[in-house]
GROMACS .gro file of C-alpha atoms in nm:
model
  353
    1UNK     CA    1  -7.703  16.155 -14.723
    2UNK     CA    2  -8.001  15.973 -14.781
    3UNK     CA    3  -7.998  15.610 -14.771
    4UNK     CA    4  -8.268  15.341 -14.842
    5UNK     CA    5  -8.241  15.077 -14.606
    6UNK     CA    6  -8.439  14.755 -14.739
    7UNK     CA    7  -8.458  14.470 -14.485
    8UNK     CA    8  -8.643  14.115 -14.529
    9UNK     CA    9  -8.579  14.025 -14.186
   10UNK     CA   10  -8.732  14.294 -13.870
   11UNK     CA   11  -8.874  14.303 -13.545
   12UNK     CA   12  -9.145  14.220 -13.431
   13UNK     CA   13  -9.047  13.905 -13.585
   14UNK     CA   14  -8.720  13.771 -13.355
   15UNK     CA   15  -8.390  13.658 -13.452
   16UNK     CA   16  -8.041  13.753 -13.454
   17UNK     CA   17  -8.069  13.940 -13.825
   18UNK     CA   18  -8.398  14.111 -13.695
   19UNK     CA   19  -8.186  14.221 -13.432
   20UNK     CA   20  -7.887  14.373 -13.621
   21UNK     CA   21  -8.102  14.533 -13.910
   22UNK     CA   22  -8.351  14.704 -13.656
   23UNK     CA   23  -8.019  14.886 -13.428
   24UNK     CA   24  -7.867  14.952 -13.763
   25UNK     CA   25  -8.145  15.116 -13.886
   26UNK     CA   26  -8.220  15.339 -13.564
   27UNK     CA   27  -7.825  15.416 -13.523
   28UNK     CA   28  -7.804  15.533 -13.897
   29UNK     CA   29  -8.151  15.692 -13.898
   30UNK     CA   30  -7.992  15.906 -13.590
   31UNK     CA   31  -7.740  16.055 -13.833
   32UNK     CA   32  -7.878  16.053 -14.191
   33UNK     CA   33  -8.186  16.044 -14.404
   34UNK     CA   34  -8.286  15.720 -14.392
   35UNK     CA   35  -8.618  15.561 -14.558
   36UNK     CA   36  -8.721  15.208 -14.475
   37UNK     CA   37  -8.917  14.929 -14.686
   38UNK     CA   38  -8.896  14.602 -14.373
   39UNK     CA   39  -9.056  14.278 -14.335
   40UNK     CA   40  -9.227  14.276 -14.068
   41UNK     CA   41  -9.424  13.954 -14.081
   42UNK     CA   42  -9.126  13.673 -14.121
   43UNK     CA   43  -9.002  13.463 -14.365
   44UNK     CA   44  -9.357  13.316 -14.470
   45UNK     CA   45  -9.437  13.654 -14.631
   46UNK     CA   46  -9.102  13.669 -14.829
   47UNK     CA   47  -9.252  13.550 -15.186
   48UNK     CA   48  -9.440  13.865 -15.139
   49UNK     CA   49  -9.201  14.135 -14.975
   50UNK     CA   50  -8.935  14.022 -15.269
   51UNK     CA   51  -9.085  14.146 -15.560
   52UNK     CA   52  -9.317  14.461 -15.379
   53UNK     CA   53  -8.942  14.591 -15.250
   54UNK     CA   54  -8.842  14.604 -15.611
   55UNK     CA   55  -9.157  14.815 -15.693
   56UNK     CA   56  -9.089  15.036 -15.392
   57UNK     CA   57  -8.789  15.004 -15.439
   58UNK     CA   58  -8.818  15.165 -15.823
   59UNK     CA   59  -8.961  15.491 -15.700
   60UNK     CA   60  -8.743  15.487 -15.394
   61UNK     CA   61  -8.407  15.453 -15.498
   62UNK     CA   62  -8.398  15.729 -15.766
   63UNK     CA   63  -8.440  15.944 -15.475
   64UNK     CA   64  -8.183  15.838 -15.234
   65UNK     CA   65  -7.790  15.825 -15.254
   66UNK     CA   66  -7.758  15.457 -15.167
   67UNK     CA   67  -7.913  15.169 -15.091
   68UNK     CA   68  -7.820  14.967 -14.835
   69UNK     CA   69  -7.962  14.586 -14.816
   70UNK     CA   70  -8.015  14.423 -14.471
   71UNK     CA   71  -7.857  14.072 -14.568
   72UNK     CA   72  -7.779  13.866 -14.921
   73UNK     CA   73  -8.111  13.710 -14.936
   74UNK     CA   74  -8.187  14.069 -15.073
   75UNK     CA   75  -7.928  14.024 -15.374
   76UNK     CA   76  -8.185  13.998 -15.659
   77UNK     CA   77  -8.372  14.300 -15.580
   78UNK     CA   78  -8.033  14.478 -15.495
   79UNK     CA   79  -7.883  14.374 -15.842
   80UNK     CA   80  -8.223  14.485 -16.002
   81UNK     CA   81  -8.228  14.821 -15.868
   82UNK     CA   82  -7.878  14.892 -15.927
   83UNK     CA   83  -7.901  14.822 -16.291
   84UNK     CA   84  -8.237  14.994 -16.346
   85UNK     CA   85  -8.193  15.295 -16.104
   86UNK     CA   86  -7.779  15.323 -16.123
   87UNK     CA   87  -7.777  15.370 -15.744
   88UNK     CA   88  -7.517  15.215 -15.615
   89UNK     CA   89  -7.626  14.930 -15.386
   90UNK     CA   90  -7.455  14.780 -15.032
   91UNK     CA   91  -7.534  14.499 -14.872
   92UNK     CA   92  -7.453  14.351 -14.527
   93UNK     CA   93  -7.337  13.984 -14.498
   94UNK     CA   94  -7.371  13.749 -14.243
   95UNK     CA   95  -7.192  13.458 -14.177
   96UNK     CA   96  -7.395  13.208 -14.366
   97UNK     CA   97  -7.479  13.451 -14.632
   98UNK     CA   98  -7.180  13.338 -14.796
   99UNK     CA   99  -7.102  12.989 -14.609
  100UNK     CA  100  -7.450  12.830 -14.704
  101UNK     CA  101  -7.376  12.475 -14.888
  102UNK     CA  102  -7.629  12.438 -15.185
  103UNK     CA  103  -7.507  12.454 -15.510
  104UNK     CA  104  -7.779  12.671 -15.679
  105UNK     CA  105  -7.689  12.952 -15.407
  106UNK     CA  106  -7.366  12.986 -15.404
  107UNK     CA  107  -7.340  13.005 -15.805
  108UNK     CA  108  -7.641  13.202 -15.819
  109UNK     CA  109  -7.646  13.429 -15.517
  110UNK     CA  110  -7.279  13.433 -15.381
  111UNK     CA  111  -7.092  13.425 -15.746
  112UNK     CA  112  -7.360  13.578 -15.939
  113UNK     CA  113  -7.572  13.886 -15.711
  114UNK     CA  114  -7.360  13.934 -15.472
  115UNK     CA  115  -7.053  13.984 -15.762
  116UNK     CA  116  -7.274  14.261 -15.874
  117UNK     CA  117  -7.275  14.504 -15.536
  118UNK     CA  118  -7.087  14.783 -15.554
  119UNK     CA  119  -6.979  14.696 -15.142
  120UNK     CA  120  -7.038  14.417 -14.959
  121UNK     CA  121  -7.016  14.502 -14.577
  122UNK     CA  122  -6.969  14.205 -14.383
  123UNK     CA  123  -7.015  14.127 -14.003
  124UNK     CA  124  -6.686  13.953 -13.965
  125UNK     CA  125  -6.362  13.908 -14.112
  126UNK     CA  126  -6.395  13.528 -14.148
  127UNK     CA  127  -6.664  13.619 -14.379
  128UNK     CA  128  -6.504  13.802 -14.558
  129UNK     CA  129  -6.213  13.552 -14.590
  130UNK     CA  130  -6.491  13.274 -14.761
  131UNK     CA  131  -6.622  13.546 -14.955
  132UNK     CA  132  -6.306  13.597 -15.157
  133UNK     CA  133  -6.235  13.206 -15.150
  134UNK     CA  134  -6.567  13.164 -15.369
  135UNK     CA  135  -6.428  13.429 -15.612
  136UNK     CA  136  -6.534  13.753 -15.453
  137UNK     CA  137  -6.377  14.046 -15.522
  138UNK     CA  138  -6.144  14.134 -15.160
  139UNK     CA  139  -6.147  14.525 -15.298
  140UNK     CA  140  -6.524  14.512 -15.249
  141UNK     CA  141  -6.555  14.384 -14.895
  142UNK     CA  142  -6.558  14.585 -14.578
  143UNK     CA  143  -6.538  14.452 -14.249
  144UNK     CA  144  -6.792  14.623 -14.013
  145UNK     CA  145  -6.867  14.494 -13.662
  146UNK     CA  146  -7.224  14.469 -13.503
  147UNK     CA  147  -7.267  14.723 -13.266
  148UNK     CA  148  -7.440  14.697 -12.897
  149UNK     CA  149  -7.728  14.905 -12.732
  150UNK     CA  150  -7.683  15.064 -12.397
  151UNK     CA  151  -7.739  14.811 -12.167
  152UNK     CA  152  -8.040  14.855 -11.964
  153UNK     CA  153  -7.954  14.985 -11.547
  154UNK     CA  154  -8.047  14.809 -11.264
  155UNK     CA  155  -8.332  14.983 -11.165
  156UNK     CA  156  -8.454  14.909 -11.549
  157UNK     CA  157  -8.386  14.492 -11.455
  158UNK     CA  158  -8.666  14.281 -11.339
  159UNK     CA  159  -8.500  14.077 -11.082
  160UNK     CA  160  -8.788  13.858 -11.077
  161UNK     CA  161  -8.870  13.775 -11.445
  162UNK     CA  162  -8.641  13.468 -11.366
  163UNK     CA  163  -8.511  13.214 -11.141
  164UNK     CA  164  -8.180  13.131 -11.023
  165UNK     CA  165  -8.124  12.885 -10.811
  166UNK     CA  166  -7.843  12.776 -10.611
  167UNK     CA  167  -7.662  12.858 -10.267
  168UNK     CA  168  -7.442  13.150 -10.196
  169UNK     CA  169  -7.125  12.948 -10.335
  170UNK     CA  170  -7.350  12.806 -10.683
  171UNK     CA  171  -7.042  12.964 -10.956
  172UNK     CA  172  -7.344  13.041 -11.254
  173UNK     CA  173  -7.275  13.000 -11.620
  174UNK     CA  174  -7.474  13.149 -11.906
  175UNK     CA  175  -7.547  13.093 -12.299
  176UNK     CA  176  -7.800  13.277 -12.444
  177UNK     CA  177  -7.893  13.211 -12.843
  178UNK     CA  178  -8.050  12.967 -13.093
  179UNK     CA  179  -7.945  12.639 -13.005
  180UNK     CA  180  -7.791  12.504 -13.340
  181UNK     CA  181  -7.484  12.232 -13.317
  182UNK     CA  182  -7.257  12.551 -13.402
  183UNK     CA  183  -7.337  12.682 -13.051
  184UNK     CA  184  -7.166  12.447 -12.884
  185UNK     CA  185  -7.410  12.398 -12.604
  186UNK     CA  186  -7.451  12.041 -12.627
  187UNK     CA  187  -7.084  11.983 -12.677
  188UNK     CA  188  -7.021  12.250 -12.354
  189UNK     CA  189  -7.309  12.040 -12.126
  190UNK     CA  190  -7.174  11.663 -12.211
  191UNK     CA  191  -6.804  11.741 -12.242
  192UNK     CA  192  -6.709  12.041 -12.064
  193UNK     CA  193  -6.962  12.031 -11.709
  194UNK     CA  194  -6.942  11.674 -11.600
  195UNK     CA  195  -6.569  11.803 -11.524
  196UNK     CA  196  -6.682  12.110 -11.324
  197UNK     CA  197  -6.699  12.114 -10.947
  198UNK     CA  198  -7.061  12.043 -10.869
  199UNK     CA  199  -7.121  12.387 -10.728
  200UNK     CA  200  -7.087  12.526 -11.107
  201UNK     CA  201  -7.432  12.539 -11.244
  202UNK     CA  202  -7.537  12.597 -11.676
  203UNK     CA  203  -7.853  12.812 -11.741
  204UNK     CA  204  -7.936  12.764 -12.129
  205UNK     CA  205  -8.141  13.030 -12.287
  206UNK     CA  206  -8.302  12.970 -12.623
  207UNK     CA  207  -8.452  12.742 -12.857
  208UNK     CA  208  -8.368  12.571 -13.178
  209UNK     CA  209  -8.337  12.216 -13.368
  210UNK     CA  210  -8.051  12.112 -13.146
  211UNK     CA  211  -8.302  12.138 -12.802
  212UNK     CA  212  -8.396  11.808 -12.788
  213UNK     CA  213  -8.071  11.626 -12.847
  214UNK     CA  214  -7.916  11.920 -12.562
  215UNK     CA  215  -8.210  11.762 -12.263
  216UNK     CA  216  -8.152  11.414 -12.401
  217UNK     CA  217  -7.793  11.452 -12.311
  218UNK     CA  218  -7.811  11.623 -12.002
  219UNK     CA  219  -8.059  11.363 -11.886
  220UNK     CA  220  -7.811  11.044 -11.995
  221UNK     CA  221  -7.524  11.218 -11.793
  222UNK     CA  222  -7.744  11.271 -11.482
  223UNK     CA  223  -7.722  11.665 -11.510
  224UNK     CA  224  -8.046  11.738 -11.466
  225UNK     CA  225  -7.989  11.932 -11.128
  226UNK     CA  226  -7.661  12.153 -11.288
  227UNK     CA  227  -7.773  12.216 -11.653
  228UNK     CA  228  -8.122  12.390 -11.699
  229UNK     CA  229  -8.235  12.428 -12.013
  230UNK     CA  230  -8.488  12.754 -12.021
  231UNK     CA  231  -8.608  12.779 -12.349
  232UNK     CA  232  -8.691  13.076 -12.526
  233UNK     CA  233  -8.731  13.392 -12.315
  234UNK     CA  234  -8.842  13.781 -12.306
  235UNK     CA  235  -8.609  14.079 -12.385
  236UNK     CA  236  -8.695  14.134 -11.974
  237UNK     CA  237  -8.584  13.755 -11.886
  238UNK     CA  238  -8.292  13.791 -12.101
  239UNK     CA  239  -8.184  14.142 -11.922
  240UNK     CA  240  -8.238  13.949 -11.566
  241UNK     CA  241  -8.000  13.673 -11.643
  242UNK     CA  242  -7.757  13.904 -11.736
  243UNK     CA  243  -7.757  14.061 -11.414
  244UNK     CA  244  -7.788  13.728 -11.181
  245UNK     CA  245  -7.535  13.492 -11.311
  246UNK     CA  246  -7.159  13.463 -11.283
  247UNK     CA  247  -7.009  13.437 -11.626
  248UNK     CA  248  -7.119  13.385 -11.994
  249UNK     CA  249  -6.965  13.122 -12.224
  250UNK     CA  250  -7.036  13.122 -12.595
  251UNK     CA  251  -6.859  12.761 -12.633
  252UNK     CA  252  -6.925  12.696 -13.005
  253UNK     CA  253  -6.745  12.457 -13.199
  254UNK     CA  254  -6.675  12.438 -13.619
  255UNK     CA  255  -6.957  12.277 -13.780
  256UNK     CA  256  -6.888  12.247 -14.196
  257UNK     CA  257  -7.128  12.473 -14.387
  258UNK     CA  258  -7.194  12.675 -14.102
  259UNK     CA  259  -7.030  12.933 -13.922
  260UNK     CA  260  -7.039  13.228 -13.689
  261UNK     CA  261  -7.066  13.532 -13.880
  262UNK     CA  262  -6.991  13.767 -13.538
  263UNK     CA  263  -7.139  13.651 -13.246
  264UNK     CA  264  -7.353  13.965 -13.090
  265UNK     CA  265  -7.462  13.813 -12.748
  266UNK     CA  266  -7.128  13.824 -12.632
  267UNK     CA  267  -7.125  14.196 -12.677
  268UNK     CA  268  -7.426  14.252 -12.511
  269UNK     CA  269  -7.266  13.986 -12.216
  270UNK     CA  270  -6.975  14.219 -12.211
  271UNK     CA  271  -7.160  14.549 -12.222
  272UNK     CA  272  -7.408  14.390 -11.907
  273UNK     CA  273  -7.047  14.363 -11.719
  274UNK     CA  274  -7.040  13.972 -11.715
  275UNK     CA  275  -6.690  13.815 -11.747
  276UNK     CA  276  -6.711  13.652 -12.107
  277UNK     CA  277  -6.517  13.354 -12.270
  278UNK     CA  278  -6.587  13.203 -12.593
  279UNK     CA  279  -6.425  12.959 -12.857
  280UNK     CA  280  -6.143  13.106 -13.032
  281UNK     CA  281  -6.341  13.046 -13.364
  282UNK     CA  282  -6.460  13.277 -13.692
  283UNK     CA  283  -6.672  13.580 -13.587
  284UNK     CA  284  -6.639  13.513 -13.276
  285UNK     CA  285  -6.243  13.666 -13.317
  286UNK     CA  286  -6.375  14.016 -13.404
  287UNK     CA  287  -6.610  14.046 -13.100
  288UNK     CA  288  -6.407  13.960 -12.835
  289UNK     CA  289  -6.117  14.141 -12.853
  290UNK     CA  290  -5.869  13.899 -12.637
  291UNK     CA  291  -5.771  14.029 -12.288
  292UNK     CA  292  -6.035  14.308 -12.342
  293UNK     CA  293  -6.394  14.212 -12.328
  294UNK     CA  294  -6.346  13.848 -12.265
  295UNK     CA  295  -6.141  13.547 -12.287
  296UNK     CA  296  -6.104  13.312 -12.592
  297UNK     CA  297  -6.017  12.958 -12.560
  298UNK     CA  298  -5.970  12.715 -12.840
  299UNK     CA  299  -6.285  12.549 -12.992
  300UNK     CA  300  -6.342  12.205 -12.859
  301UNK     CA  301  -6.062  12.194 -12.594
  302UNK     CA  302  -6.264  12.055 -12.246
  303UNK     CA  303  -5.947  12.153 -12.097
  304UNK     CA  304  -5.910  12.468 -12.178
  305UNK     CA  305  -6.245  12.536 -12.125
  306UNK     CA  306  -6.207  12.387 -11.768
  307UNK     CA  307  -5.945  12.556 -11.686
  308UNK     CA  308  -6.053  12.911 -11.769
  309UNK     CA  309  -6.358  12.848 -11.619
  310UNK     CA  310  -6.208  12.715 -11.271
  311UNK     CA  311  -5.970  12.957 -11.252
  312UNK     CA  312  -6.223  13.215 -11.284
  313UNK     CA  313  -6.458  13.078 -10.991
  314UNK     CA  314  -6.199  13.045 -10.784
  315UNK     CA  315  -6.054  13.435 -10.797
  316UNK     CA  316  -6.399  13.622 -10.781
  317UNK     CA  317  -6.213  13.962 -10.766
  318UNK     CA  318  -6.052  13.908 -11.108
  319UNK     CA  319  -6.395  13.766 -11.265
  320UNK     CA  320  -6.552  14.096 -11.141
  321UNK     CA  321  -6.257  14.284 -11.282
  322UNK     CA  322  -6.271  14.118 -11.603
  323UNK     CA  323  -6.657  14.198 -11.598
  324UNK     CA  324  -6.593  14.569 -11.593
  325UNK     CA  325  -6.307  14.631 -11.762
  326UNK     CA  326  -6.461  14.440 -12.022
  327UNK     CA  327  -6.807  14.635 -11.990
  328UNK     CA  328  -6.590  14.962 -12.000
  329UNK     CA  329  -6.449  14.893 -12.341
  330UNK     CA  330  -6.752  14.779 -12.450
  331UNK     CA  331  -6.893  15.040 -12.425
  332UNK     CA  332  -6.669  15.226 -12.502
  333UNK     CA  333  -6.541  15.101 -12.858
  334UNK     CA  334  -6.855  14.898 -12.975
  335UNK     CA  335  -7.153  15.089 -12.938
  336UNK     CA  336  -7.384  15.116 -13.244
  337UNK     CA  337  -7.339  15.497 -13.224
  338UNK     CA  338  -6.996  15.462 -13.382
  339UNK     CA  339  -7.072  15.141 -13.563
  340UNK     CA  340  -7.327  15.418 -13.777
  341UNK     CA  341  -7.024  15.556 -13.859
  342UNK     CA  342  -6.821  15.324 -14.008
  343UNK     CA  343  -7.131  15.242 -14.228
  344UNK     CA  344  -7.161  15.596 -14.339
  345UNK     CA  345  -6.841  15.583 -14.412
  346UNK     CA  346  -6.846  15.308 -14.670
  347UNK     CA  347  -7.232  15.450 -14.776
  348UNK     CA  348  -7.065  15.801 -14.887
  349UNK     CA  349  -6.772  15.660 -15.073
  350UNK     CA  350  -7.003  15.441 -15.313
  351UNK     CA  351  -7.207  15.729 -15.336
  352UNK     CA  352  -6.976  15.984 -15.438
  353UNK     CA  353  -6.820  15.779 -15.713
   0.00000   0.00000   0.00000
């Protein structure tokens, strides 16, 4: 099969949809024919990579079995090639492909484009539950998970590229991602650790809007020596914290017009072997699969959270268990290997009709 993957959003440029498109790319390229036309310079140079992937994309597609688009701000040129080539045309939707409140997208792109796609292949089944509740066709939507990359082995981890600090009893807590309200972070450092023994500590890795209001609040509530707020780091940084802390919590909480389309750091947590728990809550449901890879608690409960949490710290035997028995089925069941697959999968059926 040959596909044409088209993709406004890939590394070097870094993000979470830079991220997906790139191992998607490699995993399917590993299996089929697969011919790329990528951004690789961000969303500045969209206004140009829109209309020259339509011109590639016009010799291109005639030549491949399918076309696969890397996320709905791709819908025009998807809808254009499909009615000027009569390829059929897939396209992978995120979270707030469909969920994004404006009124000119979601009559334009959401109930106009995206109506016209012969599959639409999204990253969780939340999404594709607001999908069909803005008049999407169910019968066209596939639920596909992300997929995670072999994590990298200890002798591959920089030990150094960080810095964790605390004594030999310090119970470390991780979130790694954009720091948008949705994340929870600010809600999980003001609500949740002020009701932590003081031996639990918060690393915070990332950067985003909500930065600012997250050191504000940690500073009002004295938490200055528990919470530390990293900022943005490297792929080697990232790898390190992995390996040094105790658990990861991906605490987000339900923010209107926004949601979690999957939640792909908490794969890569559980694939590193780190205990995981996270907010029962949209995309988050199809990653962690409960008792599993991780833990889910419900969305907003400080007790719940504290509770989990405690309980964990106090039996470090289970956490560890947790950690590998998660990491085994990780690995096992989500790599992007067999996620390939499952695209494939939906790729040849469109194709052969």
């Amino acid at each position: 099969m040959k596909v044409l993957f088209i993709s406004r959003a890939y590394p070097p440029v870094i993000g979470g949809i830079e991220k997906q498109n790139y191992e998607l790319a490699a995993a399917l390229g590993q299996k089929a024919d697969v011919e790329l036309i990528v951004n690789t310079r961000g969303k500045a140079w969209l206004p140009i990579f829109l209309p020259w992937s339509l011109i590639l994309g016009l010799f291109k597609a005639p030549r491949a079995d399918v076309v696969l688009l890397g996320d709905a701000v791709l819908a025009p040129v998807g809808a254009l090639l499909r009615l000027l080539t009569r390829r059929p045309v897939a396209c992978v939707v995120h979270g707030l492909d469909i969920t994004w409140d404006n009124a000119i997208y979601q009559s334009v792109w959401v109930k106009g484009l995206l109506s016209q796609m012969n599959r639409l292949l999204a990253v969780g089944n939340e999404t594709i539950r607001q999908a069909v509740s803005r008049g999407l066709a169910e019968e066209r939507c596939r639920f596909i998970p992300n997929g995670v990359a072999t994590p990298a082995t200890a002798s591959e981890v920089d030990s150094s590229a960080t810095y964790i600090e605390g004594g030999d009893d310090t119970f470390h807590l991780l979130t790694l991602g954009r720091l948008i309200k949705r994340k929870g972070v600010a809600w999980f450092a003001s609500e949740v650790m002020p009701k932590l023994p003081e031996n639990t500590h918060y690393w915070v890795a990332g950067d985003g809007p909500c930065r600012v209001q997250l050191e504000q609040l940690v500073s009002e509530r004295d938490l200055q020596d528990r919470v530390h707020v990293l900022g943005r780091v490297s792929e080697l940084q990232k790898q390190a914290l992995l390996s040094q802390v105790s658990l990861f919590v991906q605490p987000n909480i339900a923010v209107e017009g926004d949601m979690e389309g999957f939640g792909l750091v908490v794969l890569e947590a559980a694939a590193a072997g780190l205990p995981v728990v996270a907010s029962r809550l949209e995309g988050l449901q199809d990653a962690i699969s409960e008792g599993k890879n991780g833990v889910l608690v419900e969305s907003g409960n400080v007790d719940a959270y504290v509770a989990t949490i405690e309980a964990l710290a106090a039996d470090p035997a289970h956490a560890t268990h947790l950690g590998e028995q998660g990491r085994d089925y990780t690995l096992t069941h989500c790599l992007w290997d067999q996620v390939a697959d499952l695209y494939l999968r939906e790729l040849g059926e469109i194709s052969a009709r």
